[in-house]
CSV table of C-alpha atoms and ligand atoms in Angstrom, one decimal:
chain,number,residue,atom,x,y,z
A,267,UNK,CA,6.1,-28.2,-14.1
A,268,UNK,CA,5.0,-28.0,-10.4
A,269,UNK,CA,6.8,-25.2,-8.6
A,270,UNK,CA,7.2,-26.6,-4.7
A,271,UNK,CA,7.3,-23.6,-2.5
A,272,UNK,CA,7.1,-23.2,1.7
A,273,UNK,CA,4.8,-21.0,1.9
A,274,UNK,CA,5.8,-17.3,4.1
A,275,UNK,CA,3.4,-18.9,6.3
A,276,UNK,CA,4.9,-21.8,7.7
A,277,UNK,CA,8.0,-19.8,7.7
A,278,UNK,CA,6.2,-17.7,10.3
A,279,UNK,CA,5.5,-20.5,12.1
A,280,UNK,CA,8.5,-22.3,12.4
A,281,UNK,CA,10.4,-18.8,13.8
A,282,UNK,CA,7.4,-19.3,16.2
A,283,UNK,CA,7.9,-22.4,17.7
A,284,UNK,CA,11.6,-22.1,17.6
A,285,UNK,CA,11.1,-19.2,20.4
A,286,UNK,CA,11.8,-20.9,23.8
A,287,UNK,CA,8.4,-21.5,26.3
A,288,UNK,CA,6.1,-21.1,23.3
A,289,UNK,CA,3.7,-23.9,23.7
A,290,UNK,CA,4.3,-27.1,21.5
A,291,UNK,CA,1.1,-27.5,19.5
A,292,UNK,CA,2.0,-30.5,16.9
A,293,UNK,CA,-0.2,-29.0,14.1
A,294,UNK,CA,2.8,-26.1,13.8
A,295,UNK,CA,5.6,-28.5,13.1
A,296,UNK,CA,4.1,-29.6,9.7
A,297,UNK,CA,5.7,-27.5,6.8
A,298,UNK,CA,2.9,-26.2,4.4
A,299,UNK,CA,3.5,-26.6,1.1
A,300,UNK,CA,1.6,-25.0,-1.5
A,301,UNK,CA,1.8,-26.8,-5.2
A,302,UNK,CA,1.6,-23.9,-8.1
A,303,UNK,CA,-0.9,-25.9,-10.3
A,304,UNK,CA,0.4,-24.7,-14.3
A,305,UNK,CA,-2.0,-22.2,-15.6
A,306,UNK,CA,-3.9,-22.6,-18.4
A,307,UNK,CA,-4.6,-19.5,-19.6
A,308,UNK,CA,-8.3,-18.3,-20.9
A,309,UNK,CA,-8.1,-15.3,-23.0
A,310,UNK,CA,-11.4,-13.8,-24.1
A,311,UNK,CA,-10.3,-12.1,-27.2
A,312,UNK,CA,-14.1,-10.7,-28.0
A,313,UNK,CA,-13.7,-8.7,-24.7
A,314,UNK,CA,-10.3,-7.4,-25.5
A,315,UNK,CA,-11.5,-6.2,-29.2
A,316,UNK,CA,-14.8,-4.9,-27.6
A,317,UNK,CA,-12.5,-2.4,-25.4
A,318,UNK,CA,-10.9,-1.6,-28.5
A,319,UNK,CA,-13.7,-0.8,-30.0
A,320,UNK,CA,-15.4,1.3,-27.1
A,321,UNK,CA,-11.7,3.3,-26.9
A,322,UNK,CA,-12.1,4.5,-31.0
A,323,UNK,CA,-15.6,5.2,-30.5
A,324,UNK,CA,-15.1,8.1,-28.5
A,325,UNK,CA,-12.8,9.5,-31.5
A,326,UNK,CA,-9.1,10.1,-32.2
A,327,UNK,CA,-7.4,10.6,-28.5
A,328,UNK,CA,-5.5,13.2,-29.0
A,329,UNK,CA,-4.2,15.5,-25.9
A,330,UNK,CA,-6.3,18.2,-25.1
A,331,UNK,CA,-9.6,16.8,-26.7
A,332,UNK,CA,-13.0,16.3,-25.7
A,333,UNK,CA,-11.9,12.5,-26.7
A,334,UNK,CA,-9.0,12.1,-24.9
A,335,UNK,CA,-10.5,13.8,-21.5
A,336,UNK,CA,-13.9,11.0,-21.9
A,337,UNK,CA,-11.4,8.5,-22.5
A,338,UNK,CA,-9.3,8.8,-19.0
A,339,UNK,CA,-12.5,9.0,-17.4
A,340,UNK,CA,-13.4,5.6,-19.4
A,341,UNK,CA,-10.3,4.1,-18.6
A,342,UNK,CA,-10.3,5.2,-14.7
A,343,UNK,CA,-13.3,3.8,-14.2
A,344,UNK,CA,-12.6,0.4,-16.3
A,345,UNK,CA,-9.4,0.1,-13.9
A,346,UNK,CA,-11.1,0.4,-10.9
A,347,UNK,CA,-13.7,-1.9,-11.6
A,348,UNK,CA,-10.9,-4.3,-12.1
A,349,UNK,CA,-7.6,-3.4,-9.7
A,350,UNK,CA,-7.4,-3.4,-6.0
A,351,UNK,CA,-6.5,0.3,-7.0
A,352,UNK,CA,-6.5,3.0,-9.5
A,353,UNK,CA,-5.9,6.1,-10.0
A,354,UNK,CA,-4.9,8.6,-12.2
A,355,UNK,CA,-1.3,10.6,-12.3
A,356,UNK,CA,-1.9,14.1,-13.3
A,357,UNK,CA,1.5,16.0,-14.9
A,358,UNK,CA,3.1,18.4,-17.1
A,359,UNK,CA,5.6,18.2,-20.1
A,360,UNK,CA,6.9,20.6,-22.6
A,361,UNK,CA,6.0,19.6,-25.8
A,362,UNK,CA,7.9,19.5,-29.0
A,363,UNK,CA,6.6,23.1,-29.8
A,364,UNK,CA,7.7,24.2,-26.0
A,365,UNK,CA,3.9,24.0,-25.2
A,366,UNK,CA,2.3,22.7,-22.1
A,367,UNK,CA,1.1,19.1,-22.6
A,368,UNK,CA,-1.1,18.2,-19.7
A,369,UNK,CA,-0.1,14.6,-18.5
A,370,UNK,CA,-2.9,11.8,-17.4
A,371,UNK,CA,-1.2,8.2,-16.5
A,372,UNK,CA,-3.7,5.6,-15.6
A,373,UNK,CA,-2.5,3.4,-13.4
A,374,UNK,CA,-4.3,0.0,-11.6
A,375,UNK,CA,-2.9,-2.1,-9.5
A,376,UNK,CA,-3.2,-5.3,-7.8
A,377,UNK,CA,-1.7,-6.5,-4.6
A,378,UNK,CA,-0.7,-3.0,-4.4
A,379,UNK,CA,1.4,-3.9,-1.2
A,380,UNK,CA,3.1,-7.1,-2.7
A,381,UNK,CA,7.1,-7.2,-3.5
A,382,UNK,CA,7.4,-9.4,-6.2
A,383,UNK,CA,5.8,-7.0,-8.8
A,384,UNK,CA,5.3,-6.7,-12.9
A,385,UNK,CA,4.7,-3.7,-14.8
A,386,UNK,CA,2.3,-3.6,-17.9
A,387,UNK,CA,1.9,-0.9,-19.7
A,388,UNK,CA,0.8,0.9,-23.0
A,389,UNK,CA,0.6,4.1,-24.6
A,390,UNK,CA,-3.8,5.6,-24.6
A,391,UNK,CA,-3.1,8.9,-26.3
A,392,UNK,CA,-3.5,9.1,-30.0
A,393,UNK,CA,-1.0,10.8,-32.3
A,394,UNK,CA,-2.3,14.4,-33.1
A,395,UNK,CA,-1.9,14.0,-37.1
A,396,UNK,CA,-2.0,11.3,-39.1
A,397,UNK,CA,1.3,12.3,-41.0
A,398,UNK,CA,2.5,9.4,-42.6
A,399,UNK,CA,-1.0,9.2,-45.0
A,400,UNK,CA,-0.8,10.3,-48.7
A,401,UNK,CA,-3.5,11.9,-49.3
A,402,UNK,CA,-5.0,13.8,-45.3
A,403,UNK,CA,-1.8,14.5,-42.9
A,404,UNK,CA,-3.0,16.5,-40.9
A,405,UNK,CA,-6.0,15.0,-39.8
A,406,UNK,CA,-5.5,12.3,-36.8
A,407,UNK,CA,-6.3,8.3,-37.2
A,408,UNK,CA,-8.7,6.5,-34.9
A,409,UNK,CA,-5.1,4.7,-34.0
A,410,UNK,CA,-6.9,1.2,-33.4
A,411,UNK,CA,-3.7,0.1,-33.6
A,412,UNK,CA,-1.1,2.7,-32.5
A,413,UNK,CA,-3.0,2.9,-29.0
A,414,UNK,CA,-5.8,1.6,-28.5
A,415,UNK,CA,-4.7,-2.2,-29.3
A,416,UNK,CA,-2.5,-2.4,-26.5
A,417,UNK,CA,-4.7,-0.5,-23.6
A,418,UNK,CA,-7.3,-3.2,-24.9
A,419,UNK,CA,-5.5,-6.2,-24.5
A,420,UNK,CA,-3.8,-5.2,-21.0
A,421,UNK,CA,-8.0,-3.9,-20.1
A,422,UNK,CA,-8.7,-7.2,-20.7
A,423,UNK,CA,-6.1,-9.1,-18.9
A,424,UNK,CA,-7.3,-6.8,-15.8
A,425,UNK,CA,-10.9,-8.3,-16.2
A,426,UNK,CA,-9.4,-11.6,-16.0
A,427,UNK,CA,-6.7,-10.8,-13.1
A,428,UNK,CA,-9.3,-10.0,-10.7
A,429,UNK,CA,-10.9,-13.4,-11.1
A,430,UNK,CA,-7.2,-15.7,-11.1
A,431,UNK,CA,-5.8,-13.8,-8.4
A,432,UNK,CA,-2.2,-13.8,-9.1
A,433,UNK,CA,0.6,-14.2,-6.8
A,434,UNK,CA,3.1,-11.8,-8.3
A,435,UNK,CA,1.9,-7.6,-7.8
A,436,UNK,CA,0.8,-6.5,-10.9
A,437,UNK,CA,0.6,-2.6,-12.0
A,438,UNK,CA,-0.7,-1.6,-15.4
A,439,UNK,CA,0.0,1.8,-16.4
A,440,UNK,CA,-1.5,3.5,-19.6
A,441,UNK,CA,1.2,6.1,-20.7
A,442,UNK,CA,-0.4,9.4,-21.9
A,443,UNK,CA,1.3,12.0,-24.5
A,444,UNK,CA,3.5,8.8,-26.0
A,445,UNK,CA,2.6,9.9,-29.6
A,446,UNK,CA,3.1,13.7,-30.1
A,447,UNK,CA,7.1,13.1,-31.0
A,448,UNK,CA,8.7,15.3,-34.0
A,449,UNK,CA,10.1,12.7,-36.2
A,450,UNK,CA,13.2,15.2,-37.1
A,451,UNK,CA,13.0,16.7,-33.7
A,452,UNK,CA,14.5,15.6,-30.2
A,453,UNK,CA,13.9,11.7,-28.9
A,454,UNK,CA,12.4,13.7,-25.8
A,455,UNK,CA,9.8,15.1,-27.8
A,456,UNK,CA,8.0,11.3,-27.7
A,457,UNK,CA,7.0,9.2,-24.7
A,458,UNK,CA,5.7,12.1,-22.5
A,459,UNK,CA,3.9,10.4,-20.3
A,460,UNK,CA,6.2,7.2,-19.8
A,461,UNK,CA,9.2,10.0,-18.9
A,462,UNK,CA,6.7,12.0,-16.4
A,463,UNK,CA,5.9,8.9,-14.6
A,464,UNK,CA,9.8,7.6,-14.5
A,465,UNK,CA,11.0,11.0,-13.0
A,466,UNK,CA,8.1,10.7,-10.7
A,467,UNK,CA,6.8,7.5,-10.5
A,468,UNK,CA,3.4,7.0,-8.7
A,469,UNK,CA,5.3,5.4,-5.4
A,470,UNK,CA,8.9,7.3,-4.3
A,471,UNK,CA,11.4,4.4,-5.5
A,472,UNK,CA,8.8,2.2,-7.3
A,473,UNK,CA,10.5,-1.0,-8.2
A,474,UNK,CA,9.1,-4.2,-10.6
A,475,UNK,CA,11.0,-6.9,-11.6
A,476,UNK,CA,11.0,-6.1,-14.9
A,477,UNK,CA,7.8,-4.7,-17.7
A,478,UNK,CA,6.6,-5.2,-20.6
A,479,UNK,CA,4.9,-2.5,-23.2
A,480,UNK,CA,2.9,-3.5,-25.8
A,481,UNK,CA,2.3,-1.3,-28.4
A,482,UNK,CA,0.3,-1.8,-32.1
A,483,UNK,CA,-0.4,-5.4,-31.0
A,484,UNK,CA,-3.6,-5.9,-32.9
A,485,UNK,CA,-2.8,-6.2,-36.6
A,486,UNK,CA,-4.0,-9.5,-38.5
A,487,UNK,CA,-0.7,-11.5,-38.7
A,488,UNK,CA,1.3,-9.1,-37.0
A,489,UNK,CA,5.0,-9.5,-36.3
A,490,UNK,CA,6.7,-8.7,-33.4
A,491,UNK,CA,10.8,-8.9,-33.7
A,492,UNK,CA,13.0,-8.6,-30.7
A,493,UNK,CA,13.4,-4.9,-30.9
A,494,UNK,CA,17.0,-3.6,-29.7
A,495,UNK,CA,16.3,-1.7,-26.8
A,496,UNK,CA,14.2,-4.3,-24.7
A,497,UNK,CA,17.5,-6.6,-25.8
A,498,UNK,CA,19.8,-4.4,-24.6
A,499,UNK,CA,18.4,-3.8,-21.2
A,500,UNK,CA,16.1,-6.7,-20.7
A,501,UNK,CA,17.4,-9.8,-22.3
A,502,UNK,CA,16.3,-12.5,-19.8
A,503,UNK,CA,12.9,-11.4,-20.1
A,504,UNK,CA,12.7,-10.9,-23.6
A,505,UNK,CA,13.3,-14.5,-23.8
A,506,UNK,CA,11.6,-15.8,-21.1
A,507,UNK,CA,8.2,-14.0,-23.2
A,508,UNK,CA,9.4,-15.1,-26.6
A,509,UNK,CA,9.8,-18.5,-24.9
A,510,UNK,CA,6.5,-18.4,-23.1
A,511,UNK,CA,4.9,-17.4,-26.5
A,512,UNK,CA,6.3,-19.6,-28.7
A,513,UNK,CA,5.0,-23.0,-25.7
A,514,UNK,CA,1.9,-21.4,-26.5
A,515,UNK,CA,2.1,-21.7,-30.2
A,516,UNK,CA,2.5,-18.2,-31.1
A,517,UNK,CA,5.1,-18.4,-33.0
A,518,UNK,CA,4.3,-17.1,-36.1
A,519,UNK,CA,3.9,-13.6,-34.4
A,520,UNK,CA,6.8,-13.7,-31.8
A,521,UNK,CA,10.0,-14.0,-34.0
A,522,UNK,CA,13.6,-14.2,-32.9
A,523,UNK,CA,14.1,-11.9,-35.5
A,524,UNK,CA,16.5,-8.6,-34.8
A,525,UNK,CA,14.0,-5.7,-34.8
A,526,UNK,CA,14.8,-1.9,-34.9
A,527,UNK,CA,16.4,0.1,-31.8
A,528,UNK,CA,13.5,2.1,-30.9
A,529,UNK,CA,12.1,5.2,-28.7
A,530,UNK,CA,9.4,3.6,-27.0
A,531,UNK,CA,7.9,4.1,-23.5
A,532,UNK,CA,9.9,1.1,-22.1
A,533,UNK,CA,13.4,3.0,-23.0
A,534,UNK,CA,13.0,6.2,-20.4
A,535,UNK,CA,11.7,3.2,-18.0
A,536,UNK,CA,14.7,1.4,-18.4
A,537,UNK,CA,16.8,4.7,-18.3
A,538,UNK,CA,15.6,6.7,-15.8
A,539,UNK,CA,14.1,3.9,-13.6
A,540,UNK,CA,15.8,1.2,-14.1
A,541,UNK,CA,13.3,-1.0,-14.6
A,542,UNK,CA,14.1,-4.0,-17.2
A,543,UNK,CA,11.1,-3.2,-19.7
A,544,UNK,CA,10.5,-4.9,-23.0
A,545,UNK,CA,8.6,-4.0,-25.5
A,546,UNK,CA,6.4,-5.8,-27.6
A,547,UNK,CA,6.1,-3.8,-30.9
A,548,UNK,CA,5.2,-4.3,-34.3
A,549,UNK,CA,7.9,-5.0,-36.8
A,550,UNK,CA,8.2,-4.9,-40.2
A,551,UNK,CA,11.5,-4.7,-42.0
A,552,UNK,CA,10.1,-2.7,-44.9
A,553,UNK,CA,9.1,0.6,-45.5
A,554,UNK,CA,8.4,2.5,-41.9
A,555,UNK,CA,9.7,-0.2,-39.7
A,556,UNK,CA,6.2,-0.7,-38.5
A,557,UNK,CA,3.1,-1.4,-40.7
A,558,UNK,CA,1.7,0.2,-43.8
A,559,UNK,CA,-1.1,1.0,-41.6
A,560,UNK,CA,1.1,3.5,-39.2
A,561,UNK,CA,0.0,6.9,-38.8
A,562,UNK,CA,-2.2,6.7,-41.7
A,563,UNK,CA,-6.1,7.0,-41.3
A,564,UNK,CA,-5.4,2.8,-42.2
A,565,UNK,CA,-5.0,2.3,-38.5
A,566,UNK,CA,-8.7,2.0,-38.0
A,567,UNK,CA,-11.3,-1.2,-36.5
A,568,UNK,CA,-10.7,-2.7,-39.9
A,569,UNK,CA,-6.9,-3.9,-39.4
A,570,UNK,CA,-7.8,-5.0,-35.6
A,571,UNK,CA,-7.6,-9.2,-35.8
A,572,UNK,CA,-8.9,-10.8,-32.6
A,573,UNK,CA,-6.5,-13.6,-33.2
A,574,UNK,CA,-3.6,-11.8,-32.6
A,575,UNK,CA,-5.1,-9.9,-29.5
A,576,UNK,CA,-5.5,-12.9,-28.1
A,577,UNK,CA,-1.5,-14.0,-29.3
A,578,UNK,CA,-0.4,-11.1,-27.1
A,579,UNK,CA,-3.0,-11.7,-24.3
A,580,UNK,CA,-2.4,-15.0,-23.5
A,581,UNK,CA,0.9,-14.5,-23.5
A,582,UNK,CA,1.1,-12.0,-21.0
A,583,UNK,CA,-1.5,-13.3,-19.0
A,584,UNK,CA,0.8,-16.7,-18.7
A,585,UNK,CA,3.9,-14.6,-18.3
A,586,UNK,CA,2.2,-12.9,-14.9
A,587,UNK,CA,0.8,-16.1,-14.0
A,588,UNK,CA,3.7,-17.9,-13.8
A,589,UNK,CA,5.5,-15.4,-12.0
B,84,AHN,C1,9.4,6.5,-33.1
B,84,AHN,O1,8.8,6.5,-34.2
B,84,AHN,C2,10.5,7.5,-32.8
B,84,AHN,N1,9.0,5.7,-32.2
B,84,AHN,C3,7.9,4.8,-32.3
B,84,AHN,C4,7.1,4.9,-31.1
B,84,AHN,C5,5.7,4.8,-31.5
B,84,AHN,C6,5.0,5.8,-32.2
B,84,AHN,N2,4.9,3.9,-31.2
B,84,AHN,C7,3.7,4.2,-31.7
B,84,AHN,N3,3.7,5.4,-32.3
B,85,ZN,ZN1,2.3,6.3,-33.1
């Protein structure tokens, strides 16, 4: 697949020499044309687990700890080493108690000033109590999984973005406060961070051409069914992923299976900002819906398989490369 394309450059040039008394210089007449090679995509799954790792280490992430506040520093600093640019979006939310919930979104971009843009993201905070374990509720998990798995994979796929250079813009955001929801309460009560940054988004009338969430991608053989809400409001991306997955040979863990209708980060995206957002989520039909491991103190390095980080980083990475 070779993707001919005349480059914005000999565009440029063209509008020049059709001005009248520009001089004729024969060199300007030629039409550049740039071939897009197809990318073969290098996914170093070691690193992606290693910033799994380095995330649980500092203990569960949960709003308002000593964790959580050495984590955003962590992650700030990873994405500026990477990204053109980075910072961090500092907010406010009512919690599901009415309480203040302060707000850090990381964000890092690259080709901050390009048009043609895609939005990765993932949720960093960890849920406050691990509530769905039999025998210790109240404590919280490392969440390997439930946070850390994505932020690891996208951390990753920043290392290798500033070496590939791609053409499209490329924003990653890590969503804060995603994991403090009431599971009888109000949908609001979840996704804090994801419905800060969509009211406000870091640039007035940000605009992608459509995202992709991960979230709980690092289970071994994990499953990922097309969950209802990135259907309903991304369908043409869904599939181009599931396609771009499946050419890889992933799929085992990308099935074109119906999964559940869920409140994610992606579905305030696609609400309040209009941004087609998909989301690639664990899915199990049994039990929770997600994993046995889900907000139980099971979410820890143990369940983490490098094999499927590296399922879910390739495929991004060849989803944004291909852009
Ligand atoms: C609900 O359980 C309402 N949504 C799942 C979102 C979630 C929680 N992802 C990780 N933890
Ligand atoms: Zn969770």
């Amino acid at each position: 697949m070779n993707f001919l394309k005349i480059t914005a450059f000999s565009l440029m040039l063209l509008a020049l020499n059709s001005c009248k008394d520009q001089p004729k210089d024969s060199n300007s007449e030629q039409i550049e044309t740039e071939v897009k090679q197809p990318f073969t995509v290098q996914f170093d799954a070691d690193s992606a687990y290693r910033y799994v790792q380095e995330q649980v280490d500092f203990g569960p992430r949960v709003p308002g700890s000593s964790a959580h506040g050495k984590t955003a520093r962590y992650l700030e600093q990873k994405l500026a080493q990477f990204c053109d640019t980075a910072f961090t979006q500092y907010g406010s939310m009512k919690g599901s108690k009415g309480q203040n919930v302060a707000i850090n979104n990381i964000i890092g971009s690259f080709g901050p000033k390009k048009s043609k843009r895609i939005l990765l993201c993932a949720h960093w905070d960890t849920r406050p109590m691990a509530d769905q374990d039999a025998t210790n509720p109240t404590t919280p998990a490392d969440g390997a999984n439930d946070g850390a798995s994505g932020v690891g994979v996208l951390l990753e796929l920043a290392r290798q973005l500033q070496v590939q250079q791609p053409d499209a813009g490329v924003d990653i955001i890590f969503f804060d406060a995603e994991d403090m929801g009431d599971s009888k309460g109000e949908a609001t009560t979840w996704c804090l961070g994801s419905q800060y940054w969509s009211k406000t988004p870091h640039k007035p009338n940000y605009v992608a051409r459509f995202g992709i969430l991960l979230d709980m991608v690092g289970a071994e053989n994990a499953t990922f069914a097309i969950e209802g809400n990135s259907w309903l409001f991304a369908q043409p991306y869904v599939n181009l992923v599931w396609q771009t997955a499946n050419s890889l040979g992933h799929s085992k863990h990308f099935l074109y299976n119906q999964g559940g209708q869920l409140i994610d980060d992606h579905l305030y995206i696609n609400k309040i900002r209009g941004i087609p957002t998909l989301d690639i989520i664990h899915y199990e039909p049994s039990g929770s819906g997600f994993g046995d491991f889900w907000h139980t103190h099971d979410d820890n390095m143990s369940g983490i398989s490098k094999s499927t980080l590296k399922a879910v980083g390739e495929t991004v990475f060849k989803v944004v490369m291909d852009l």
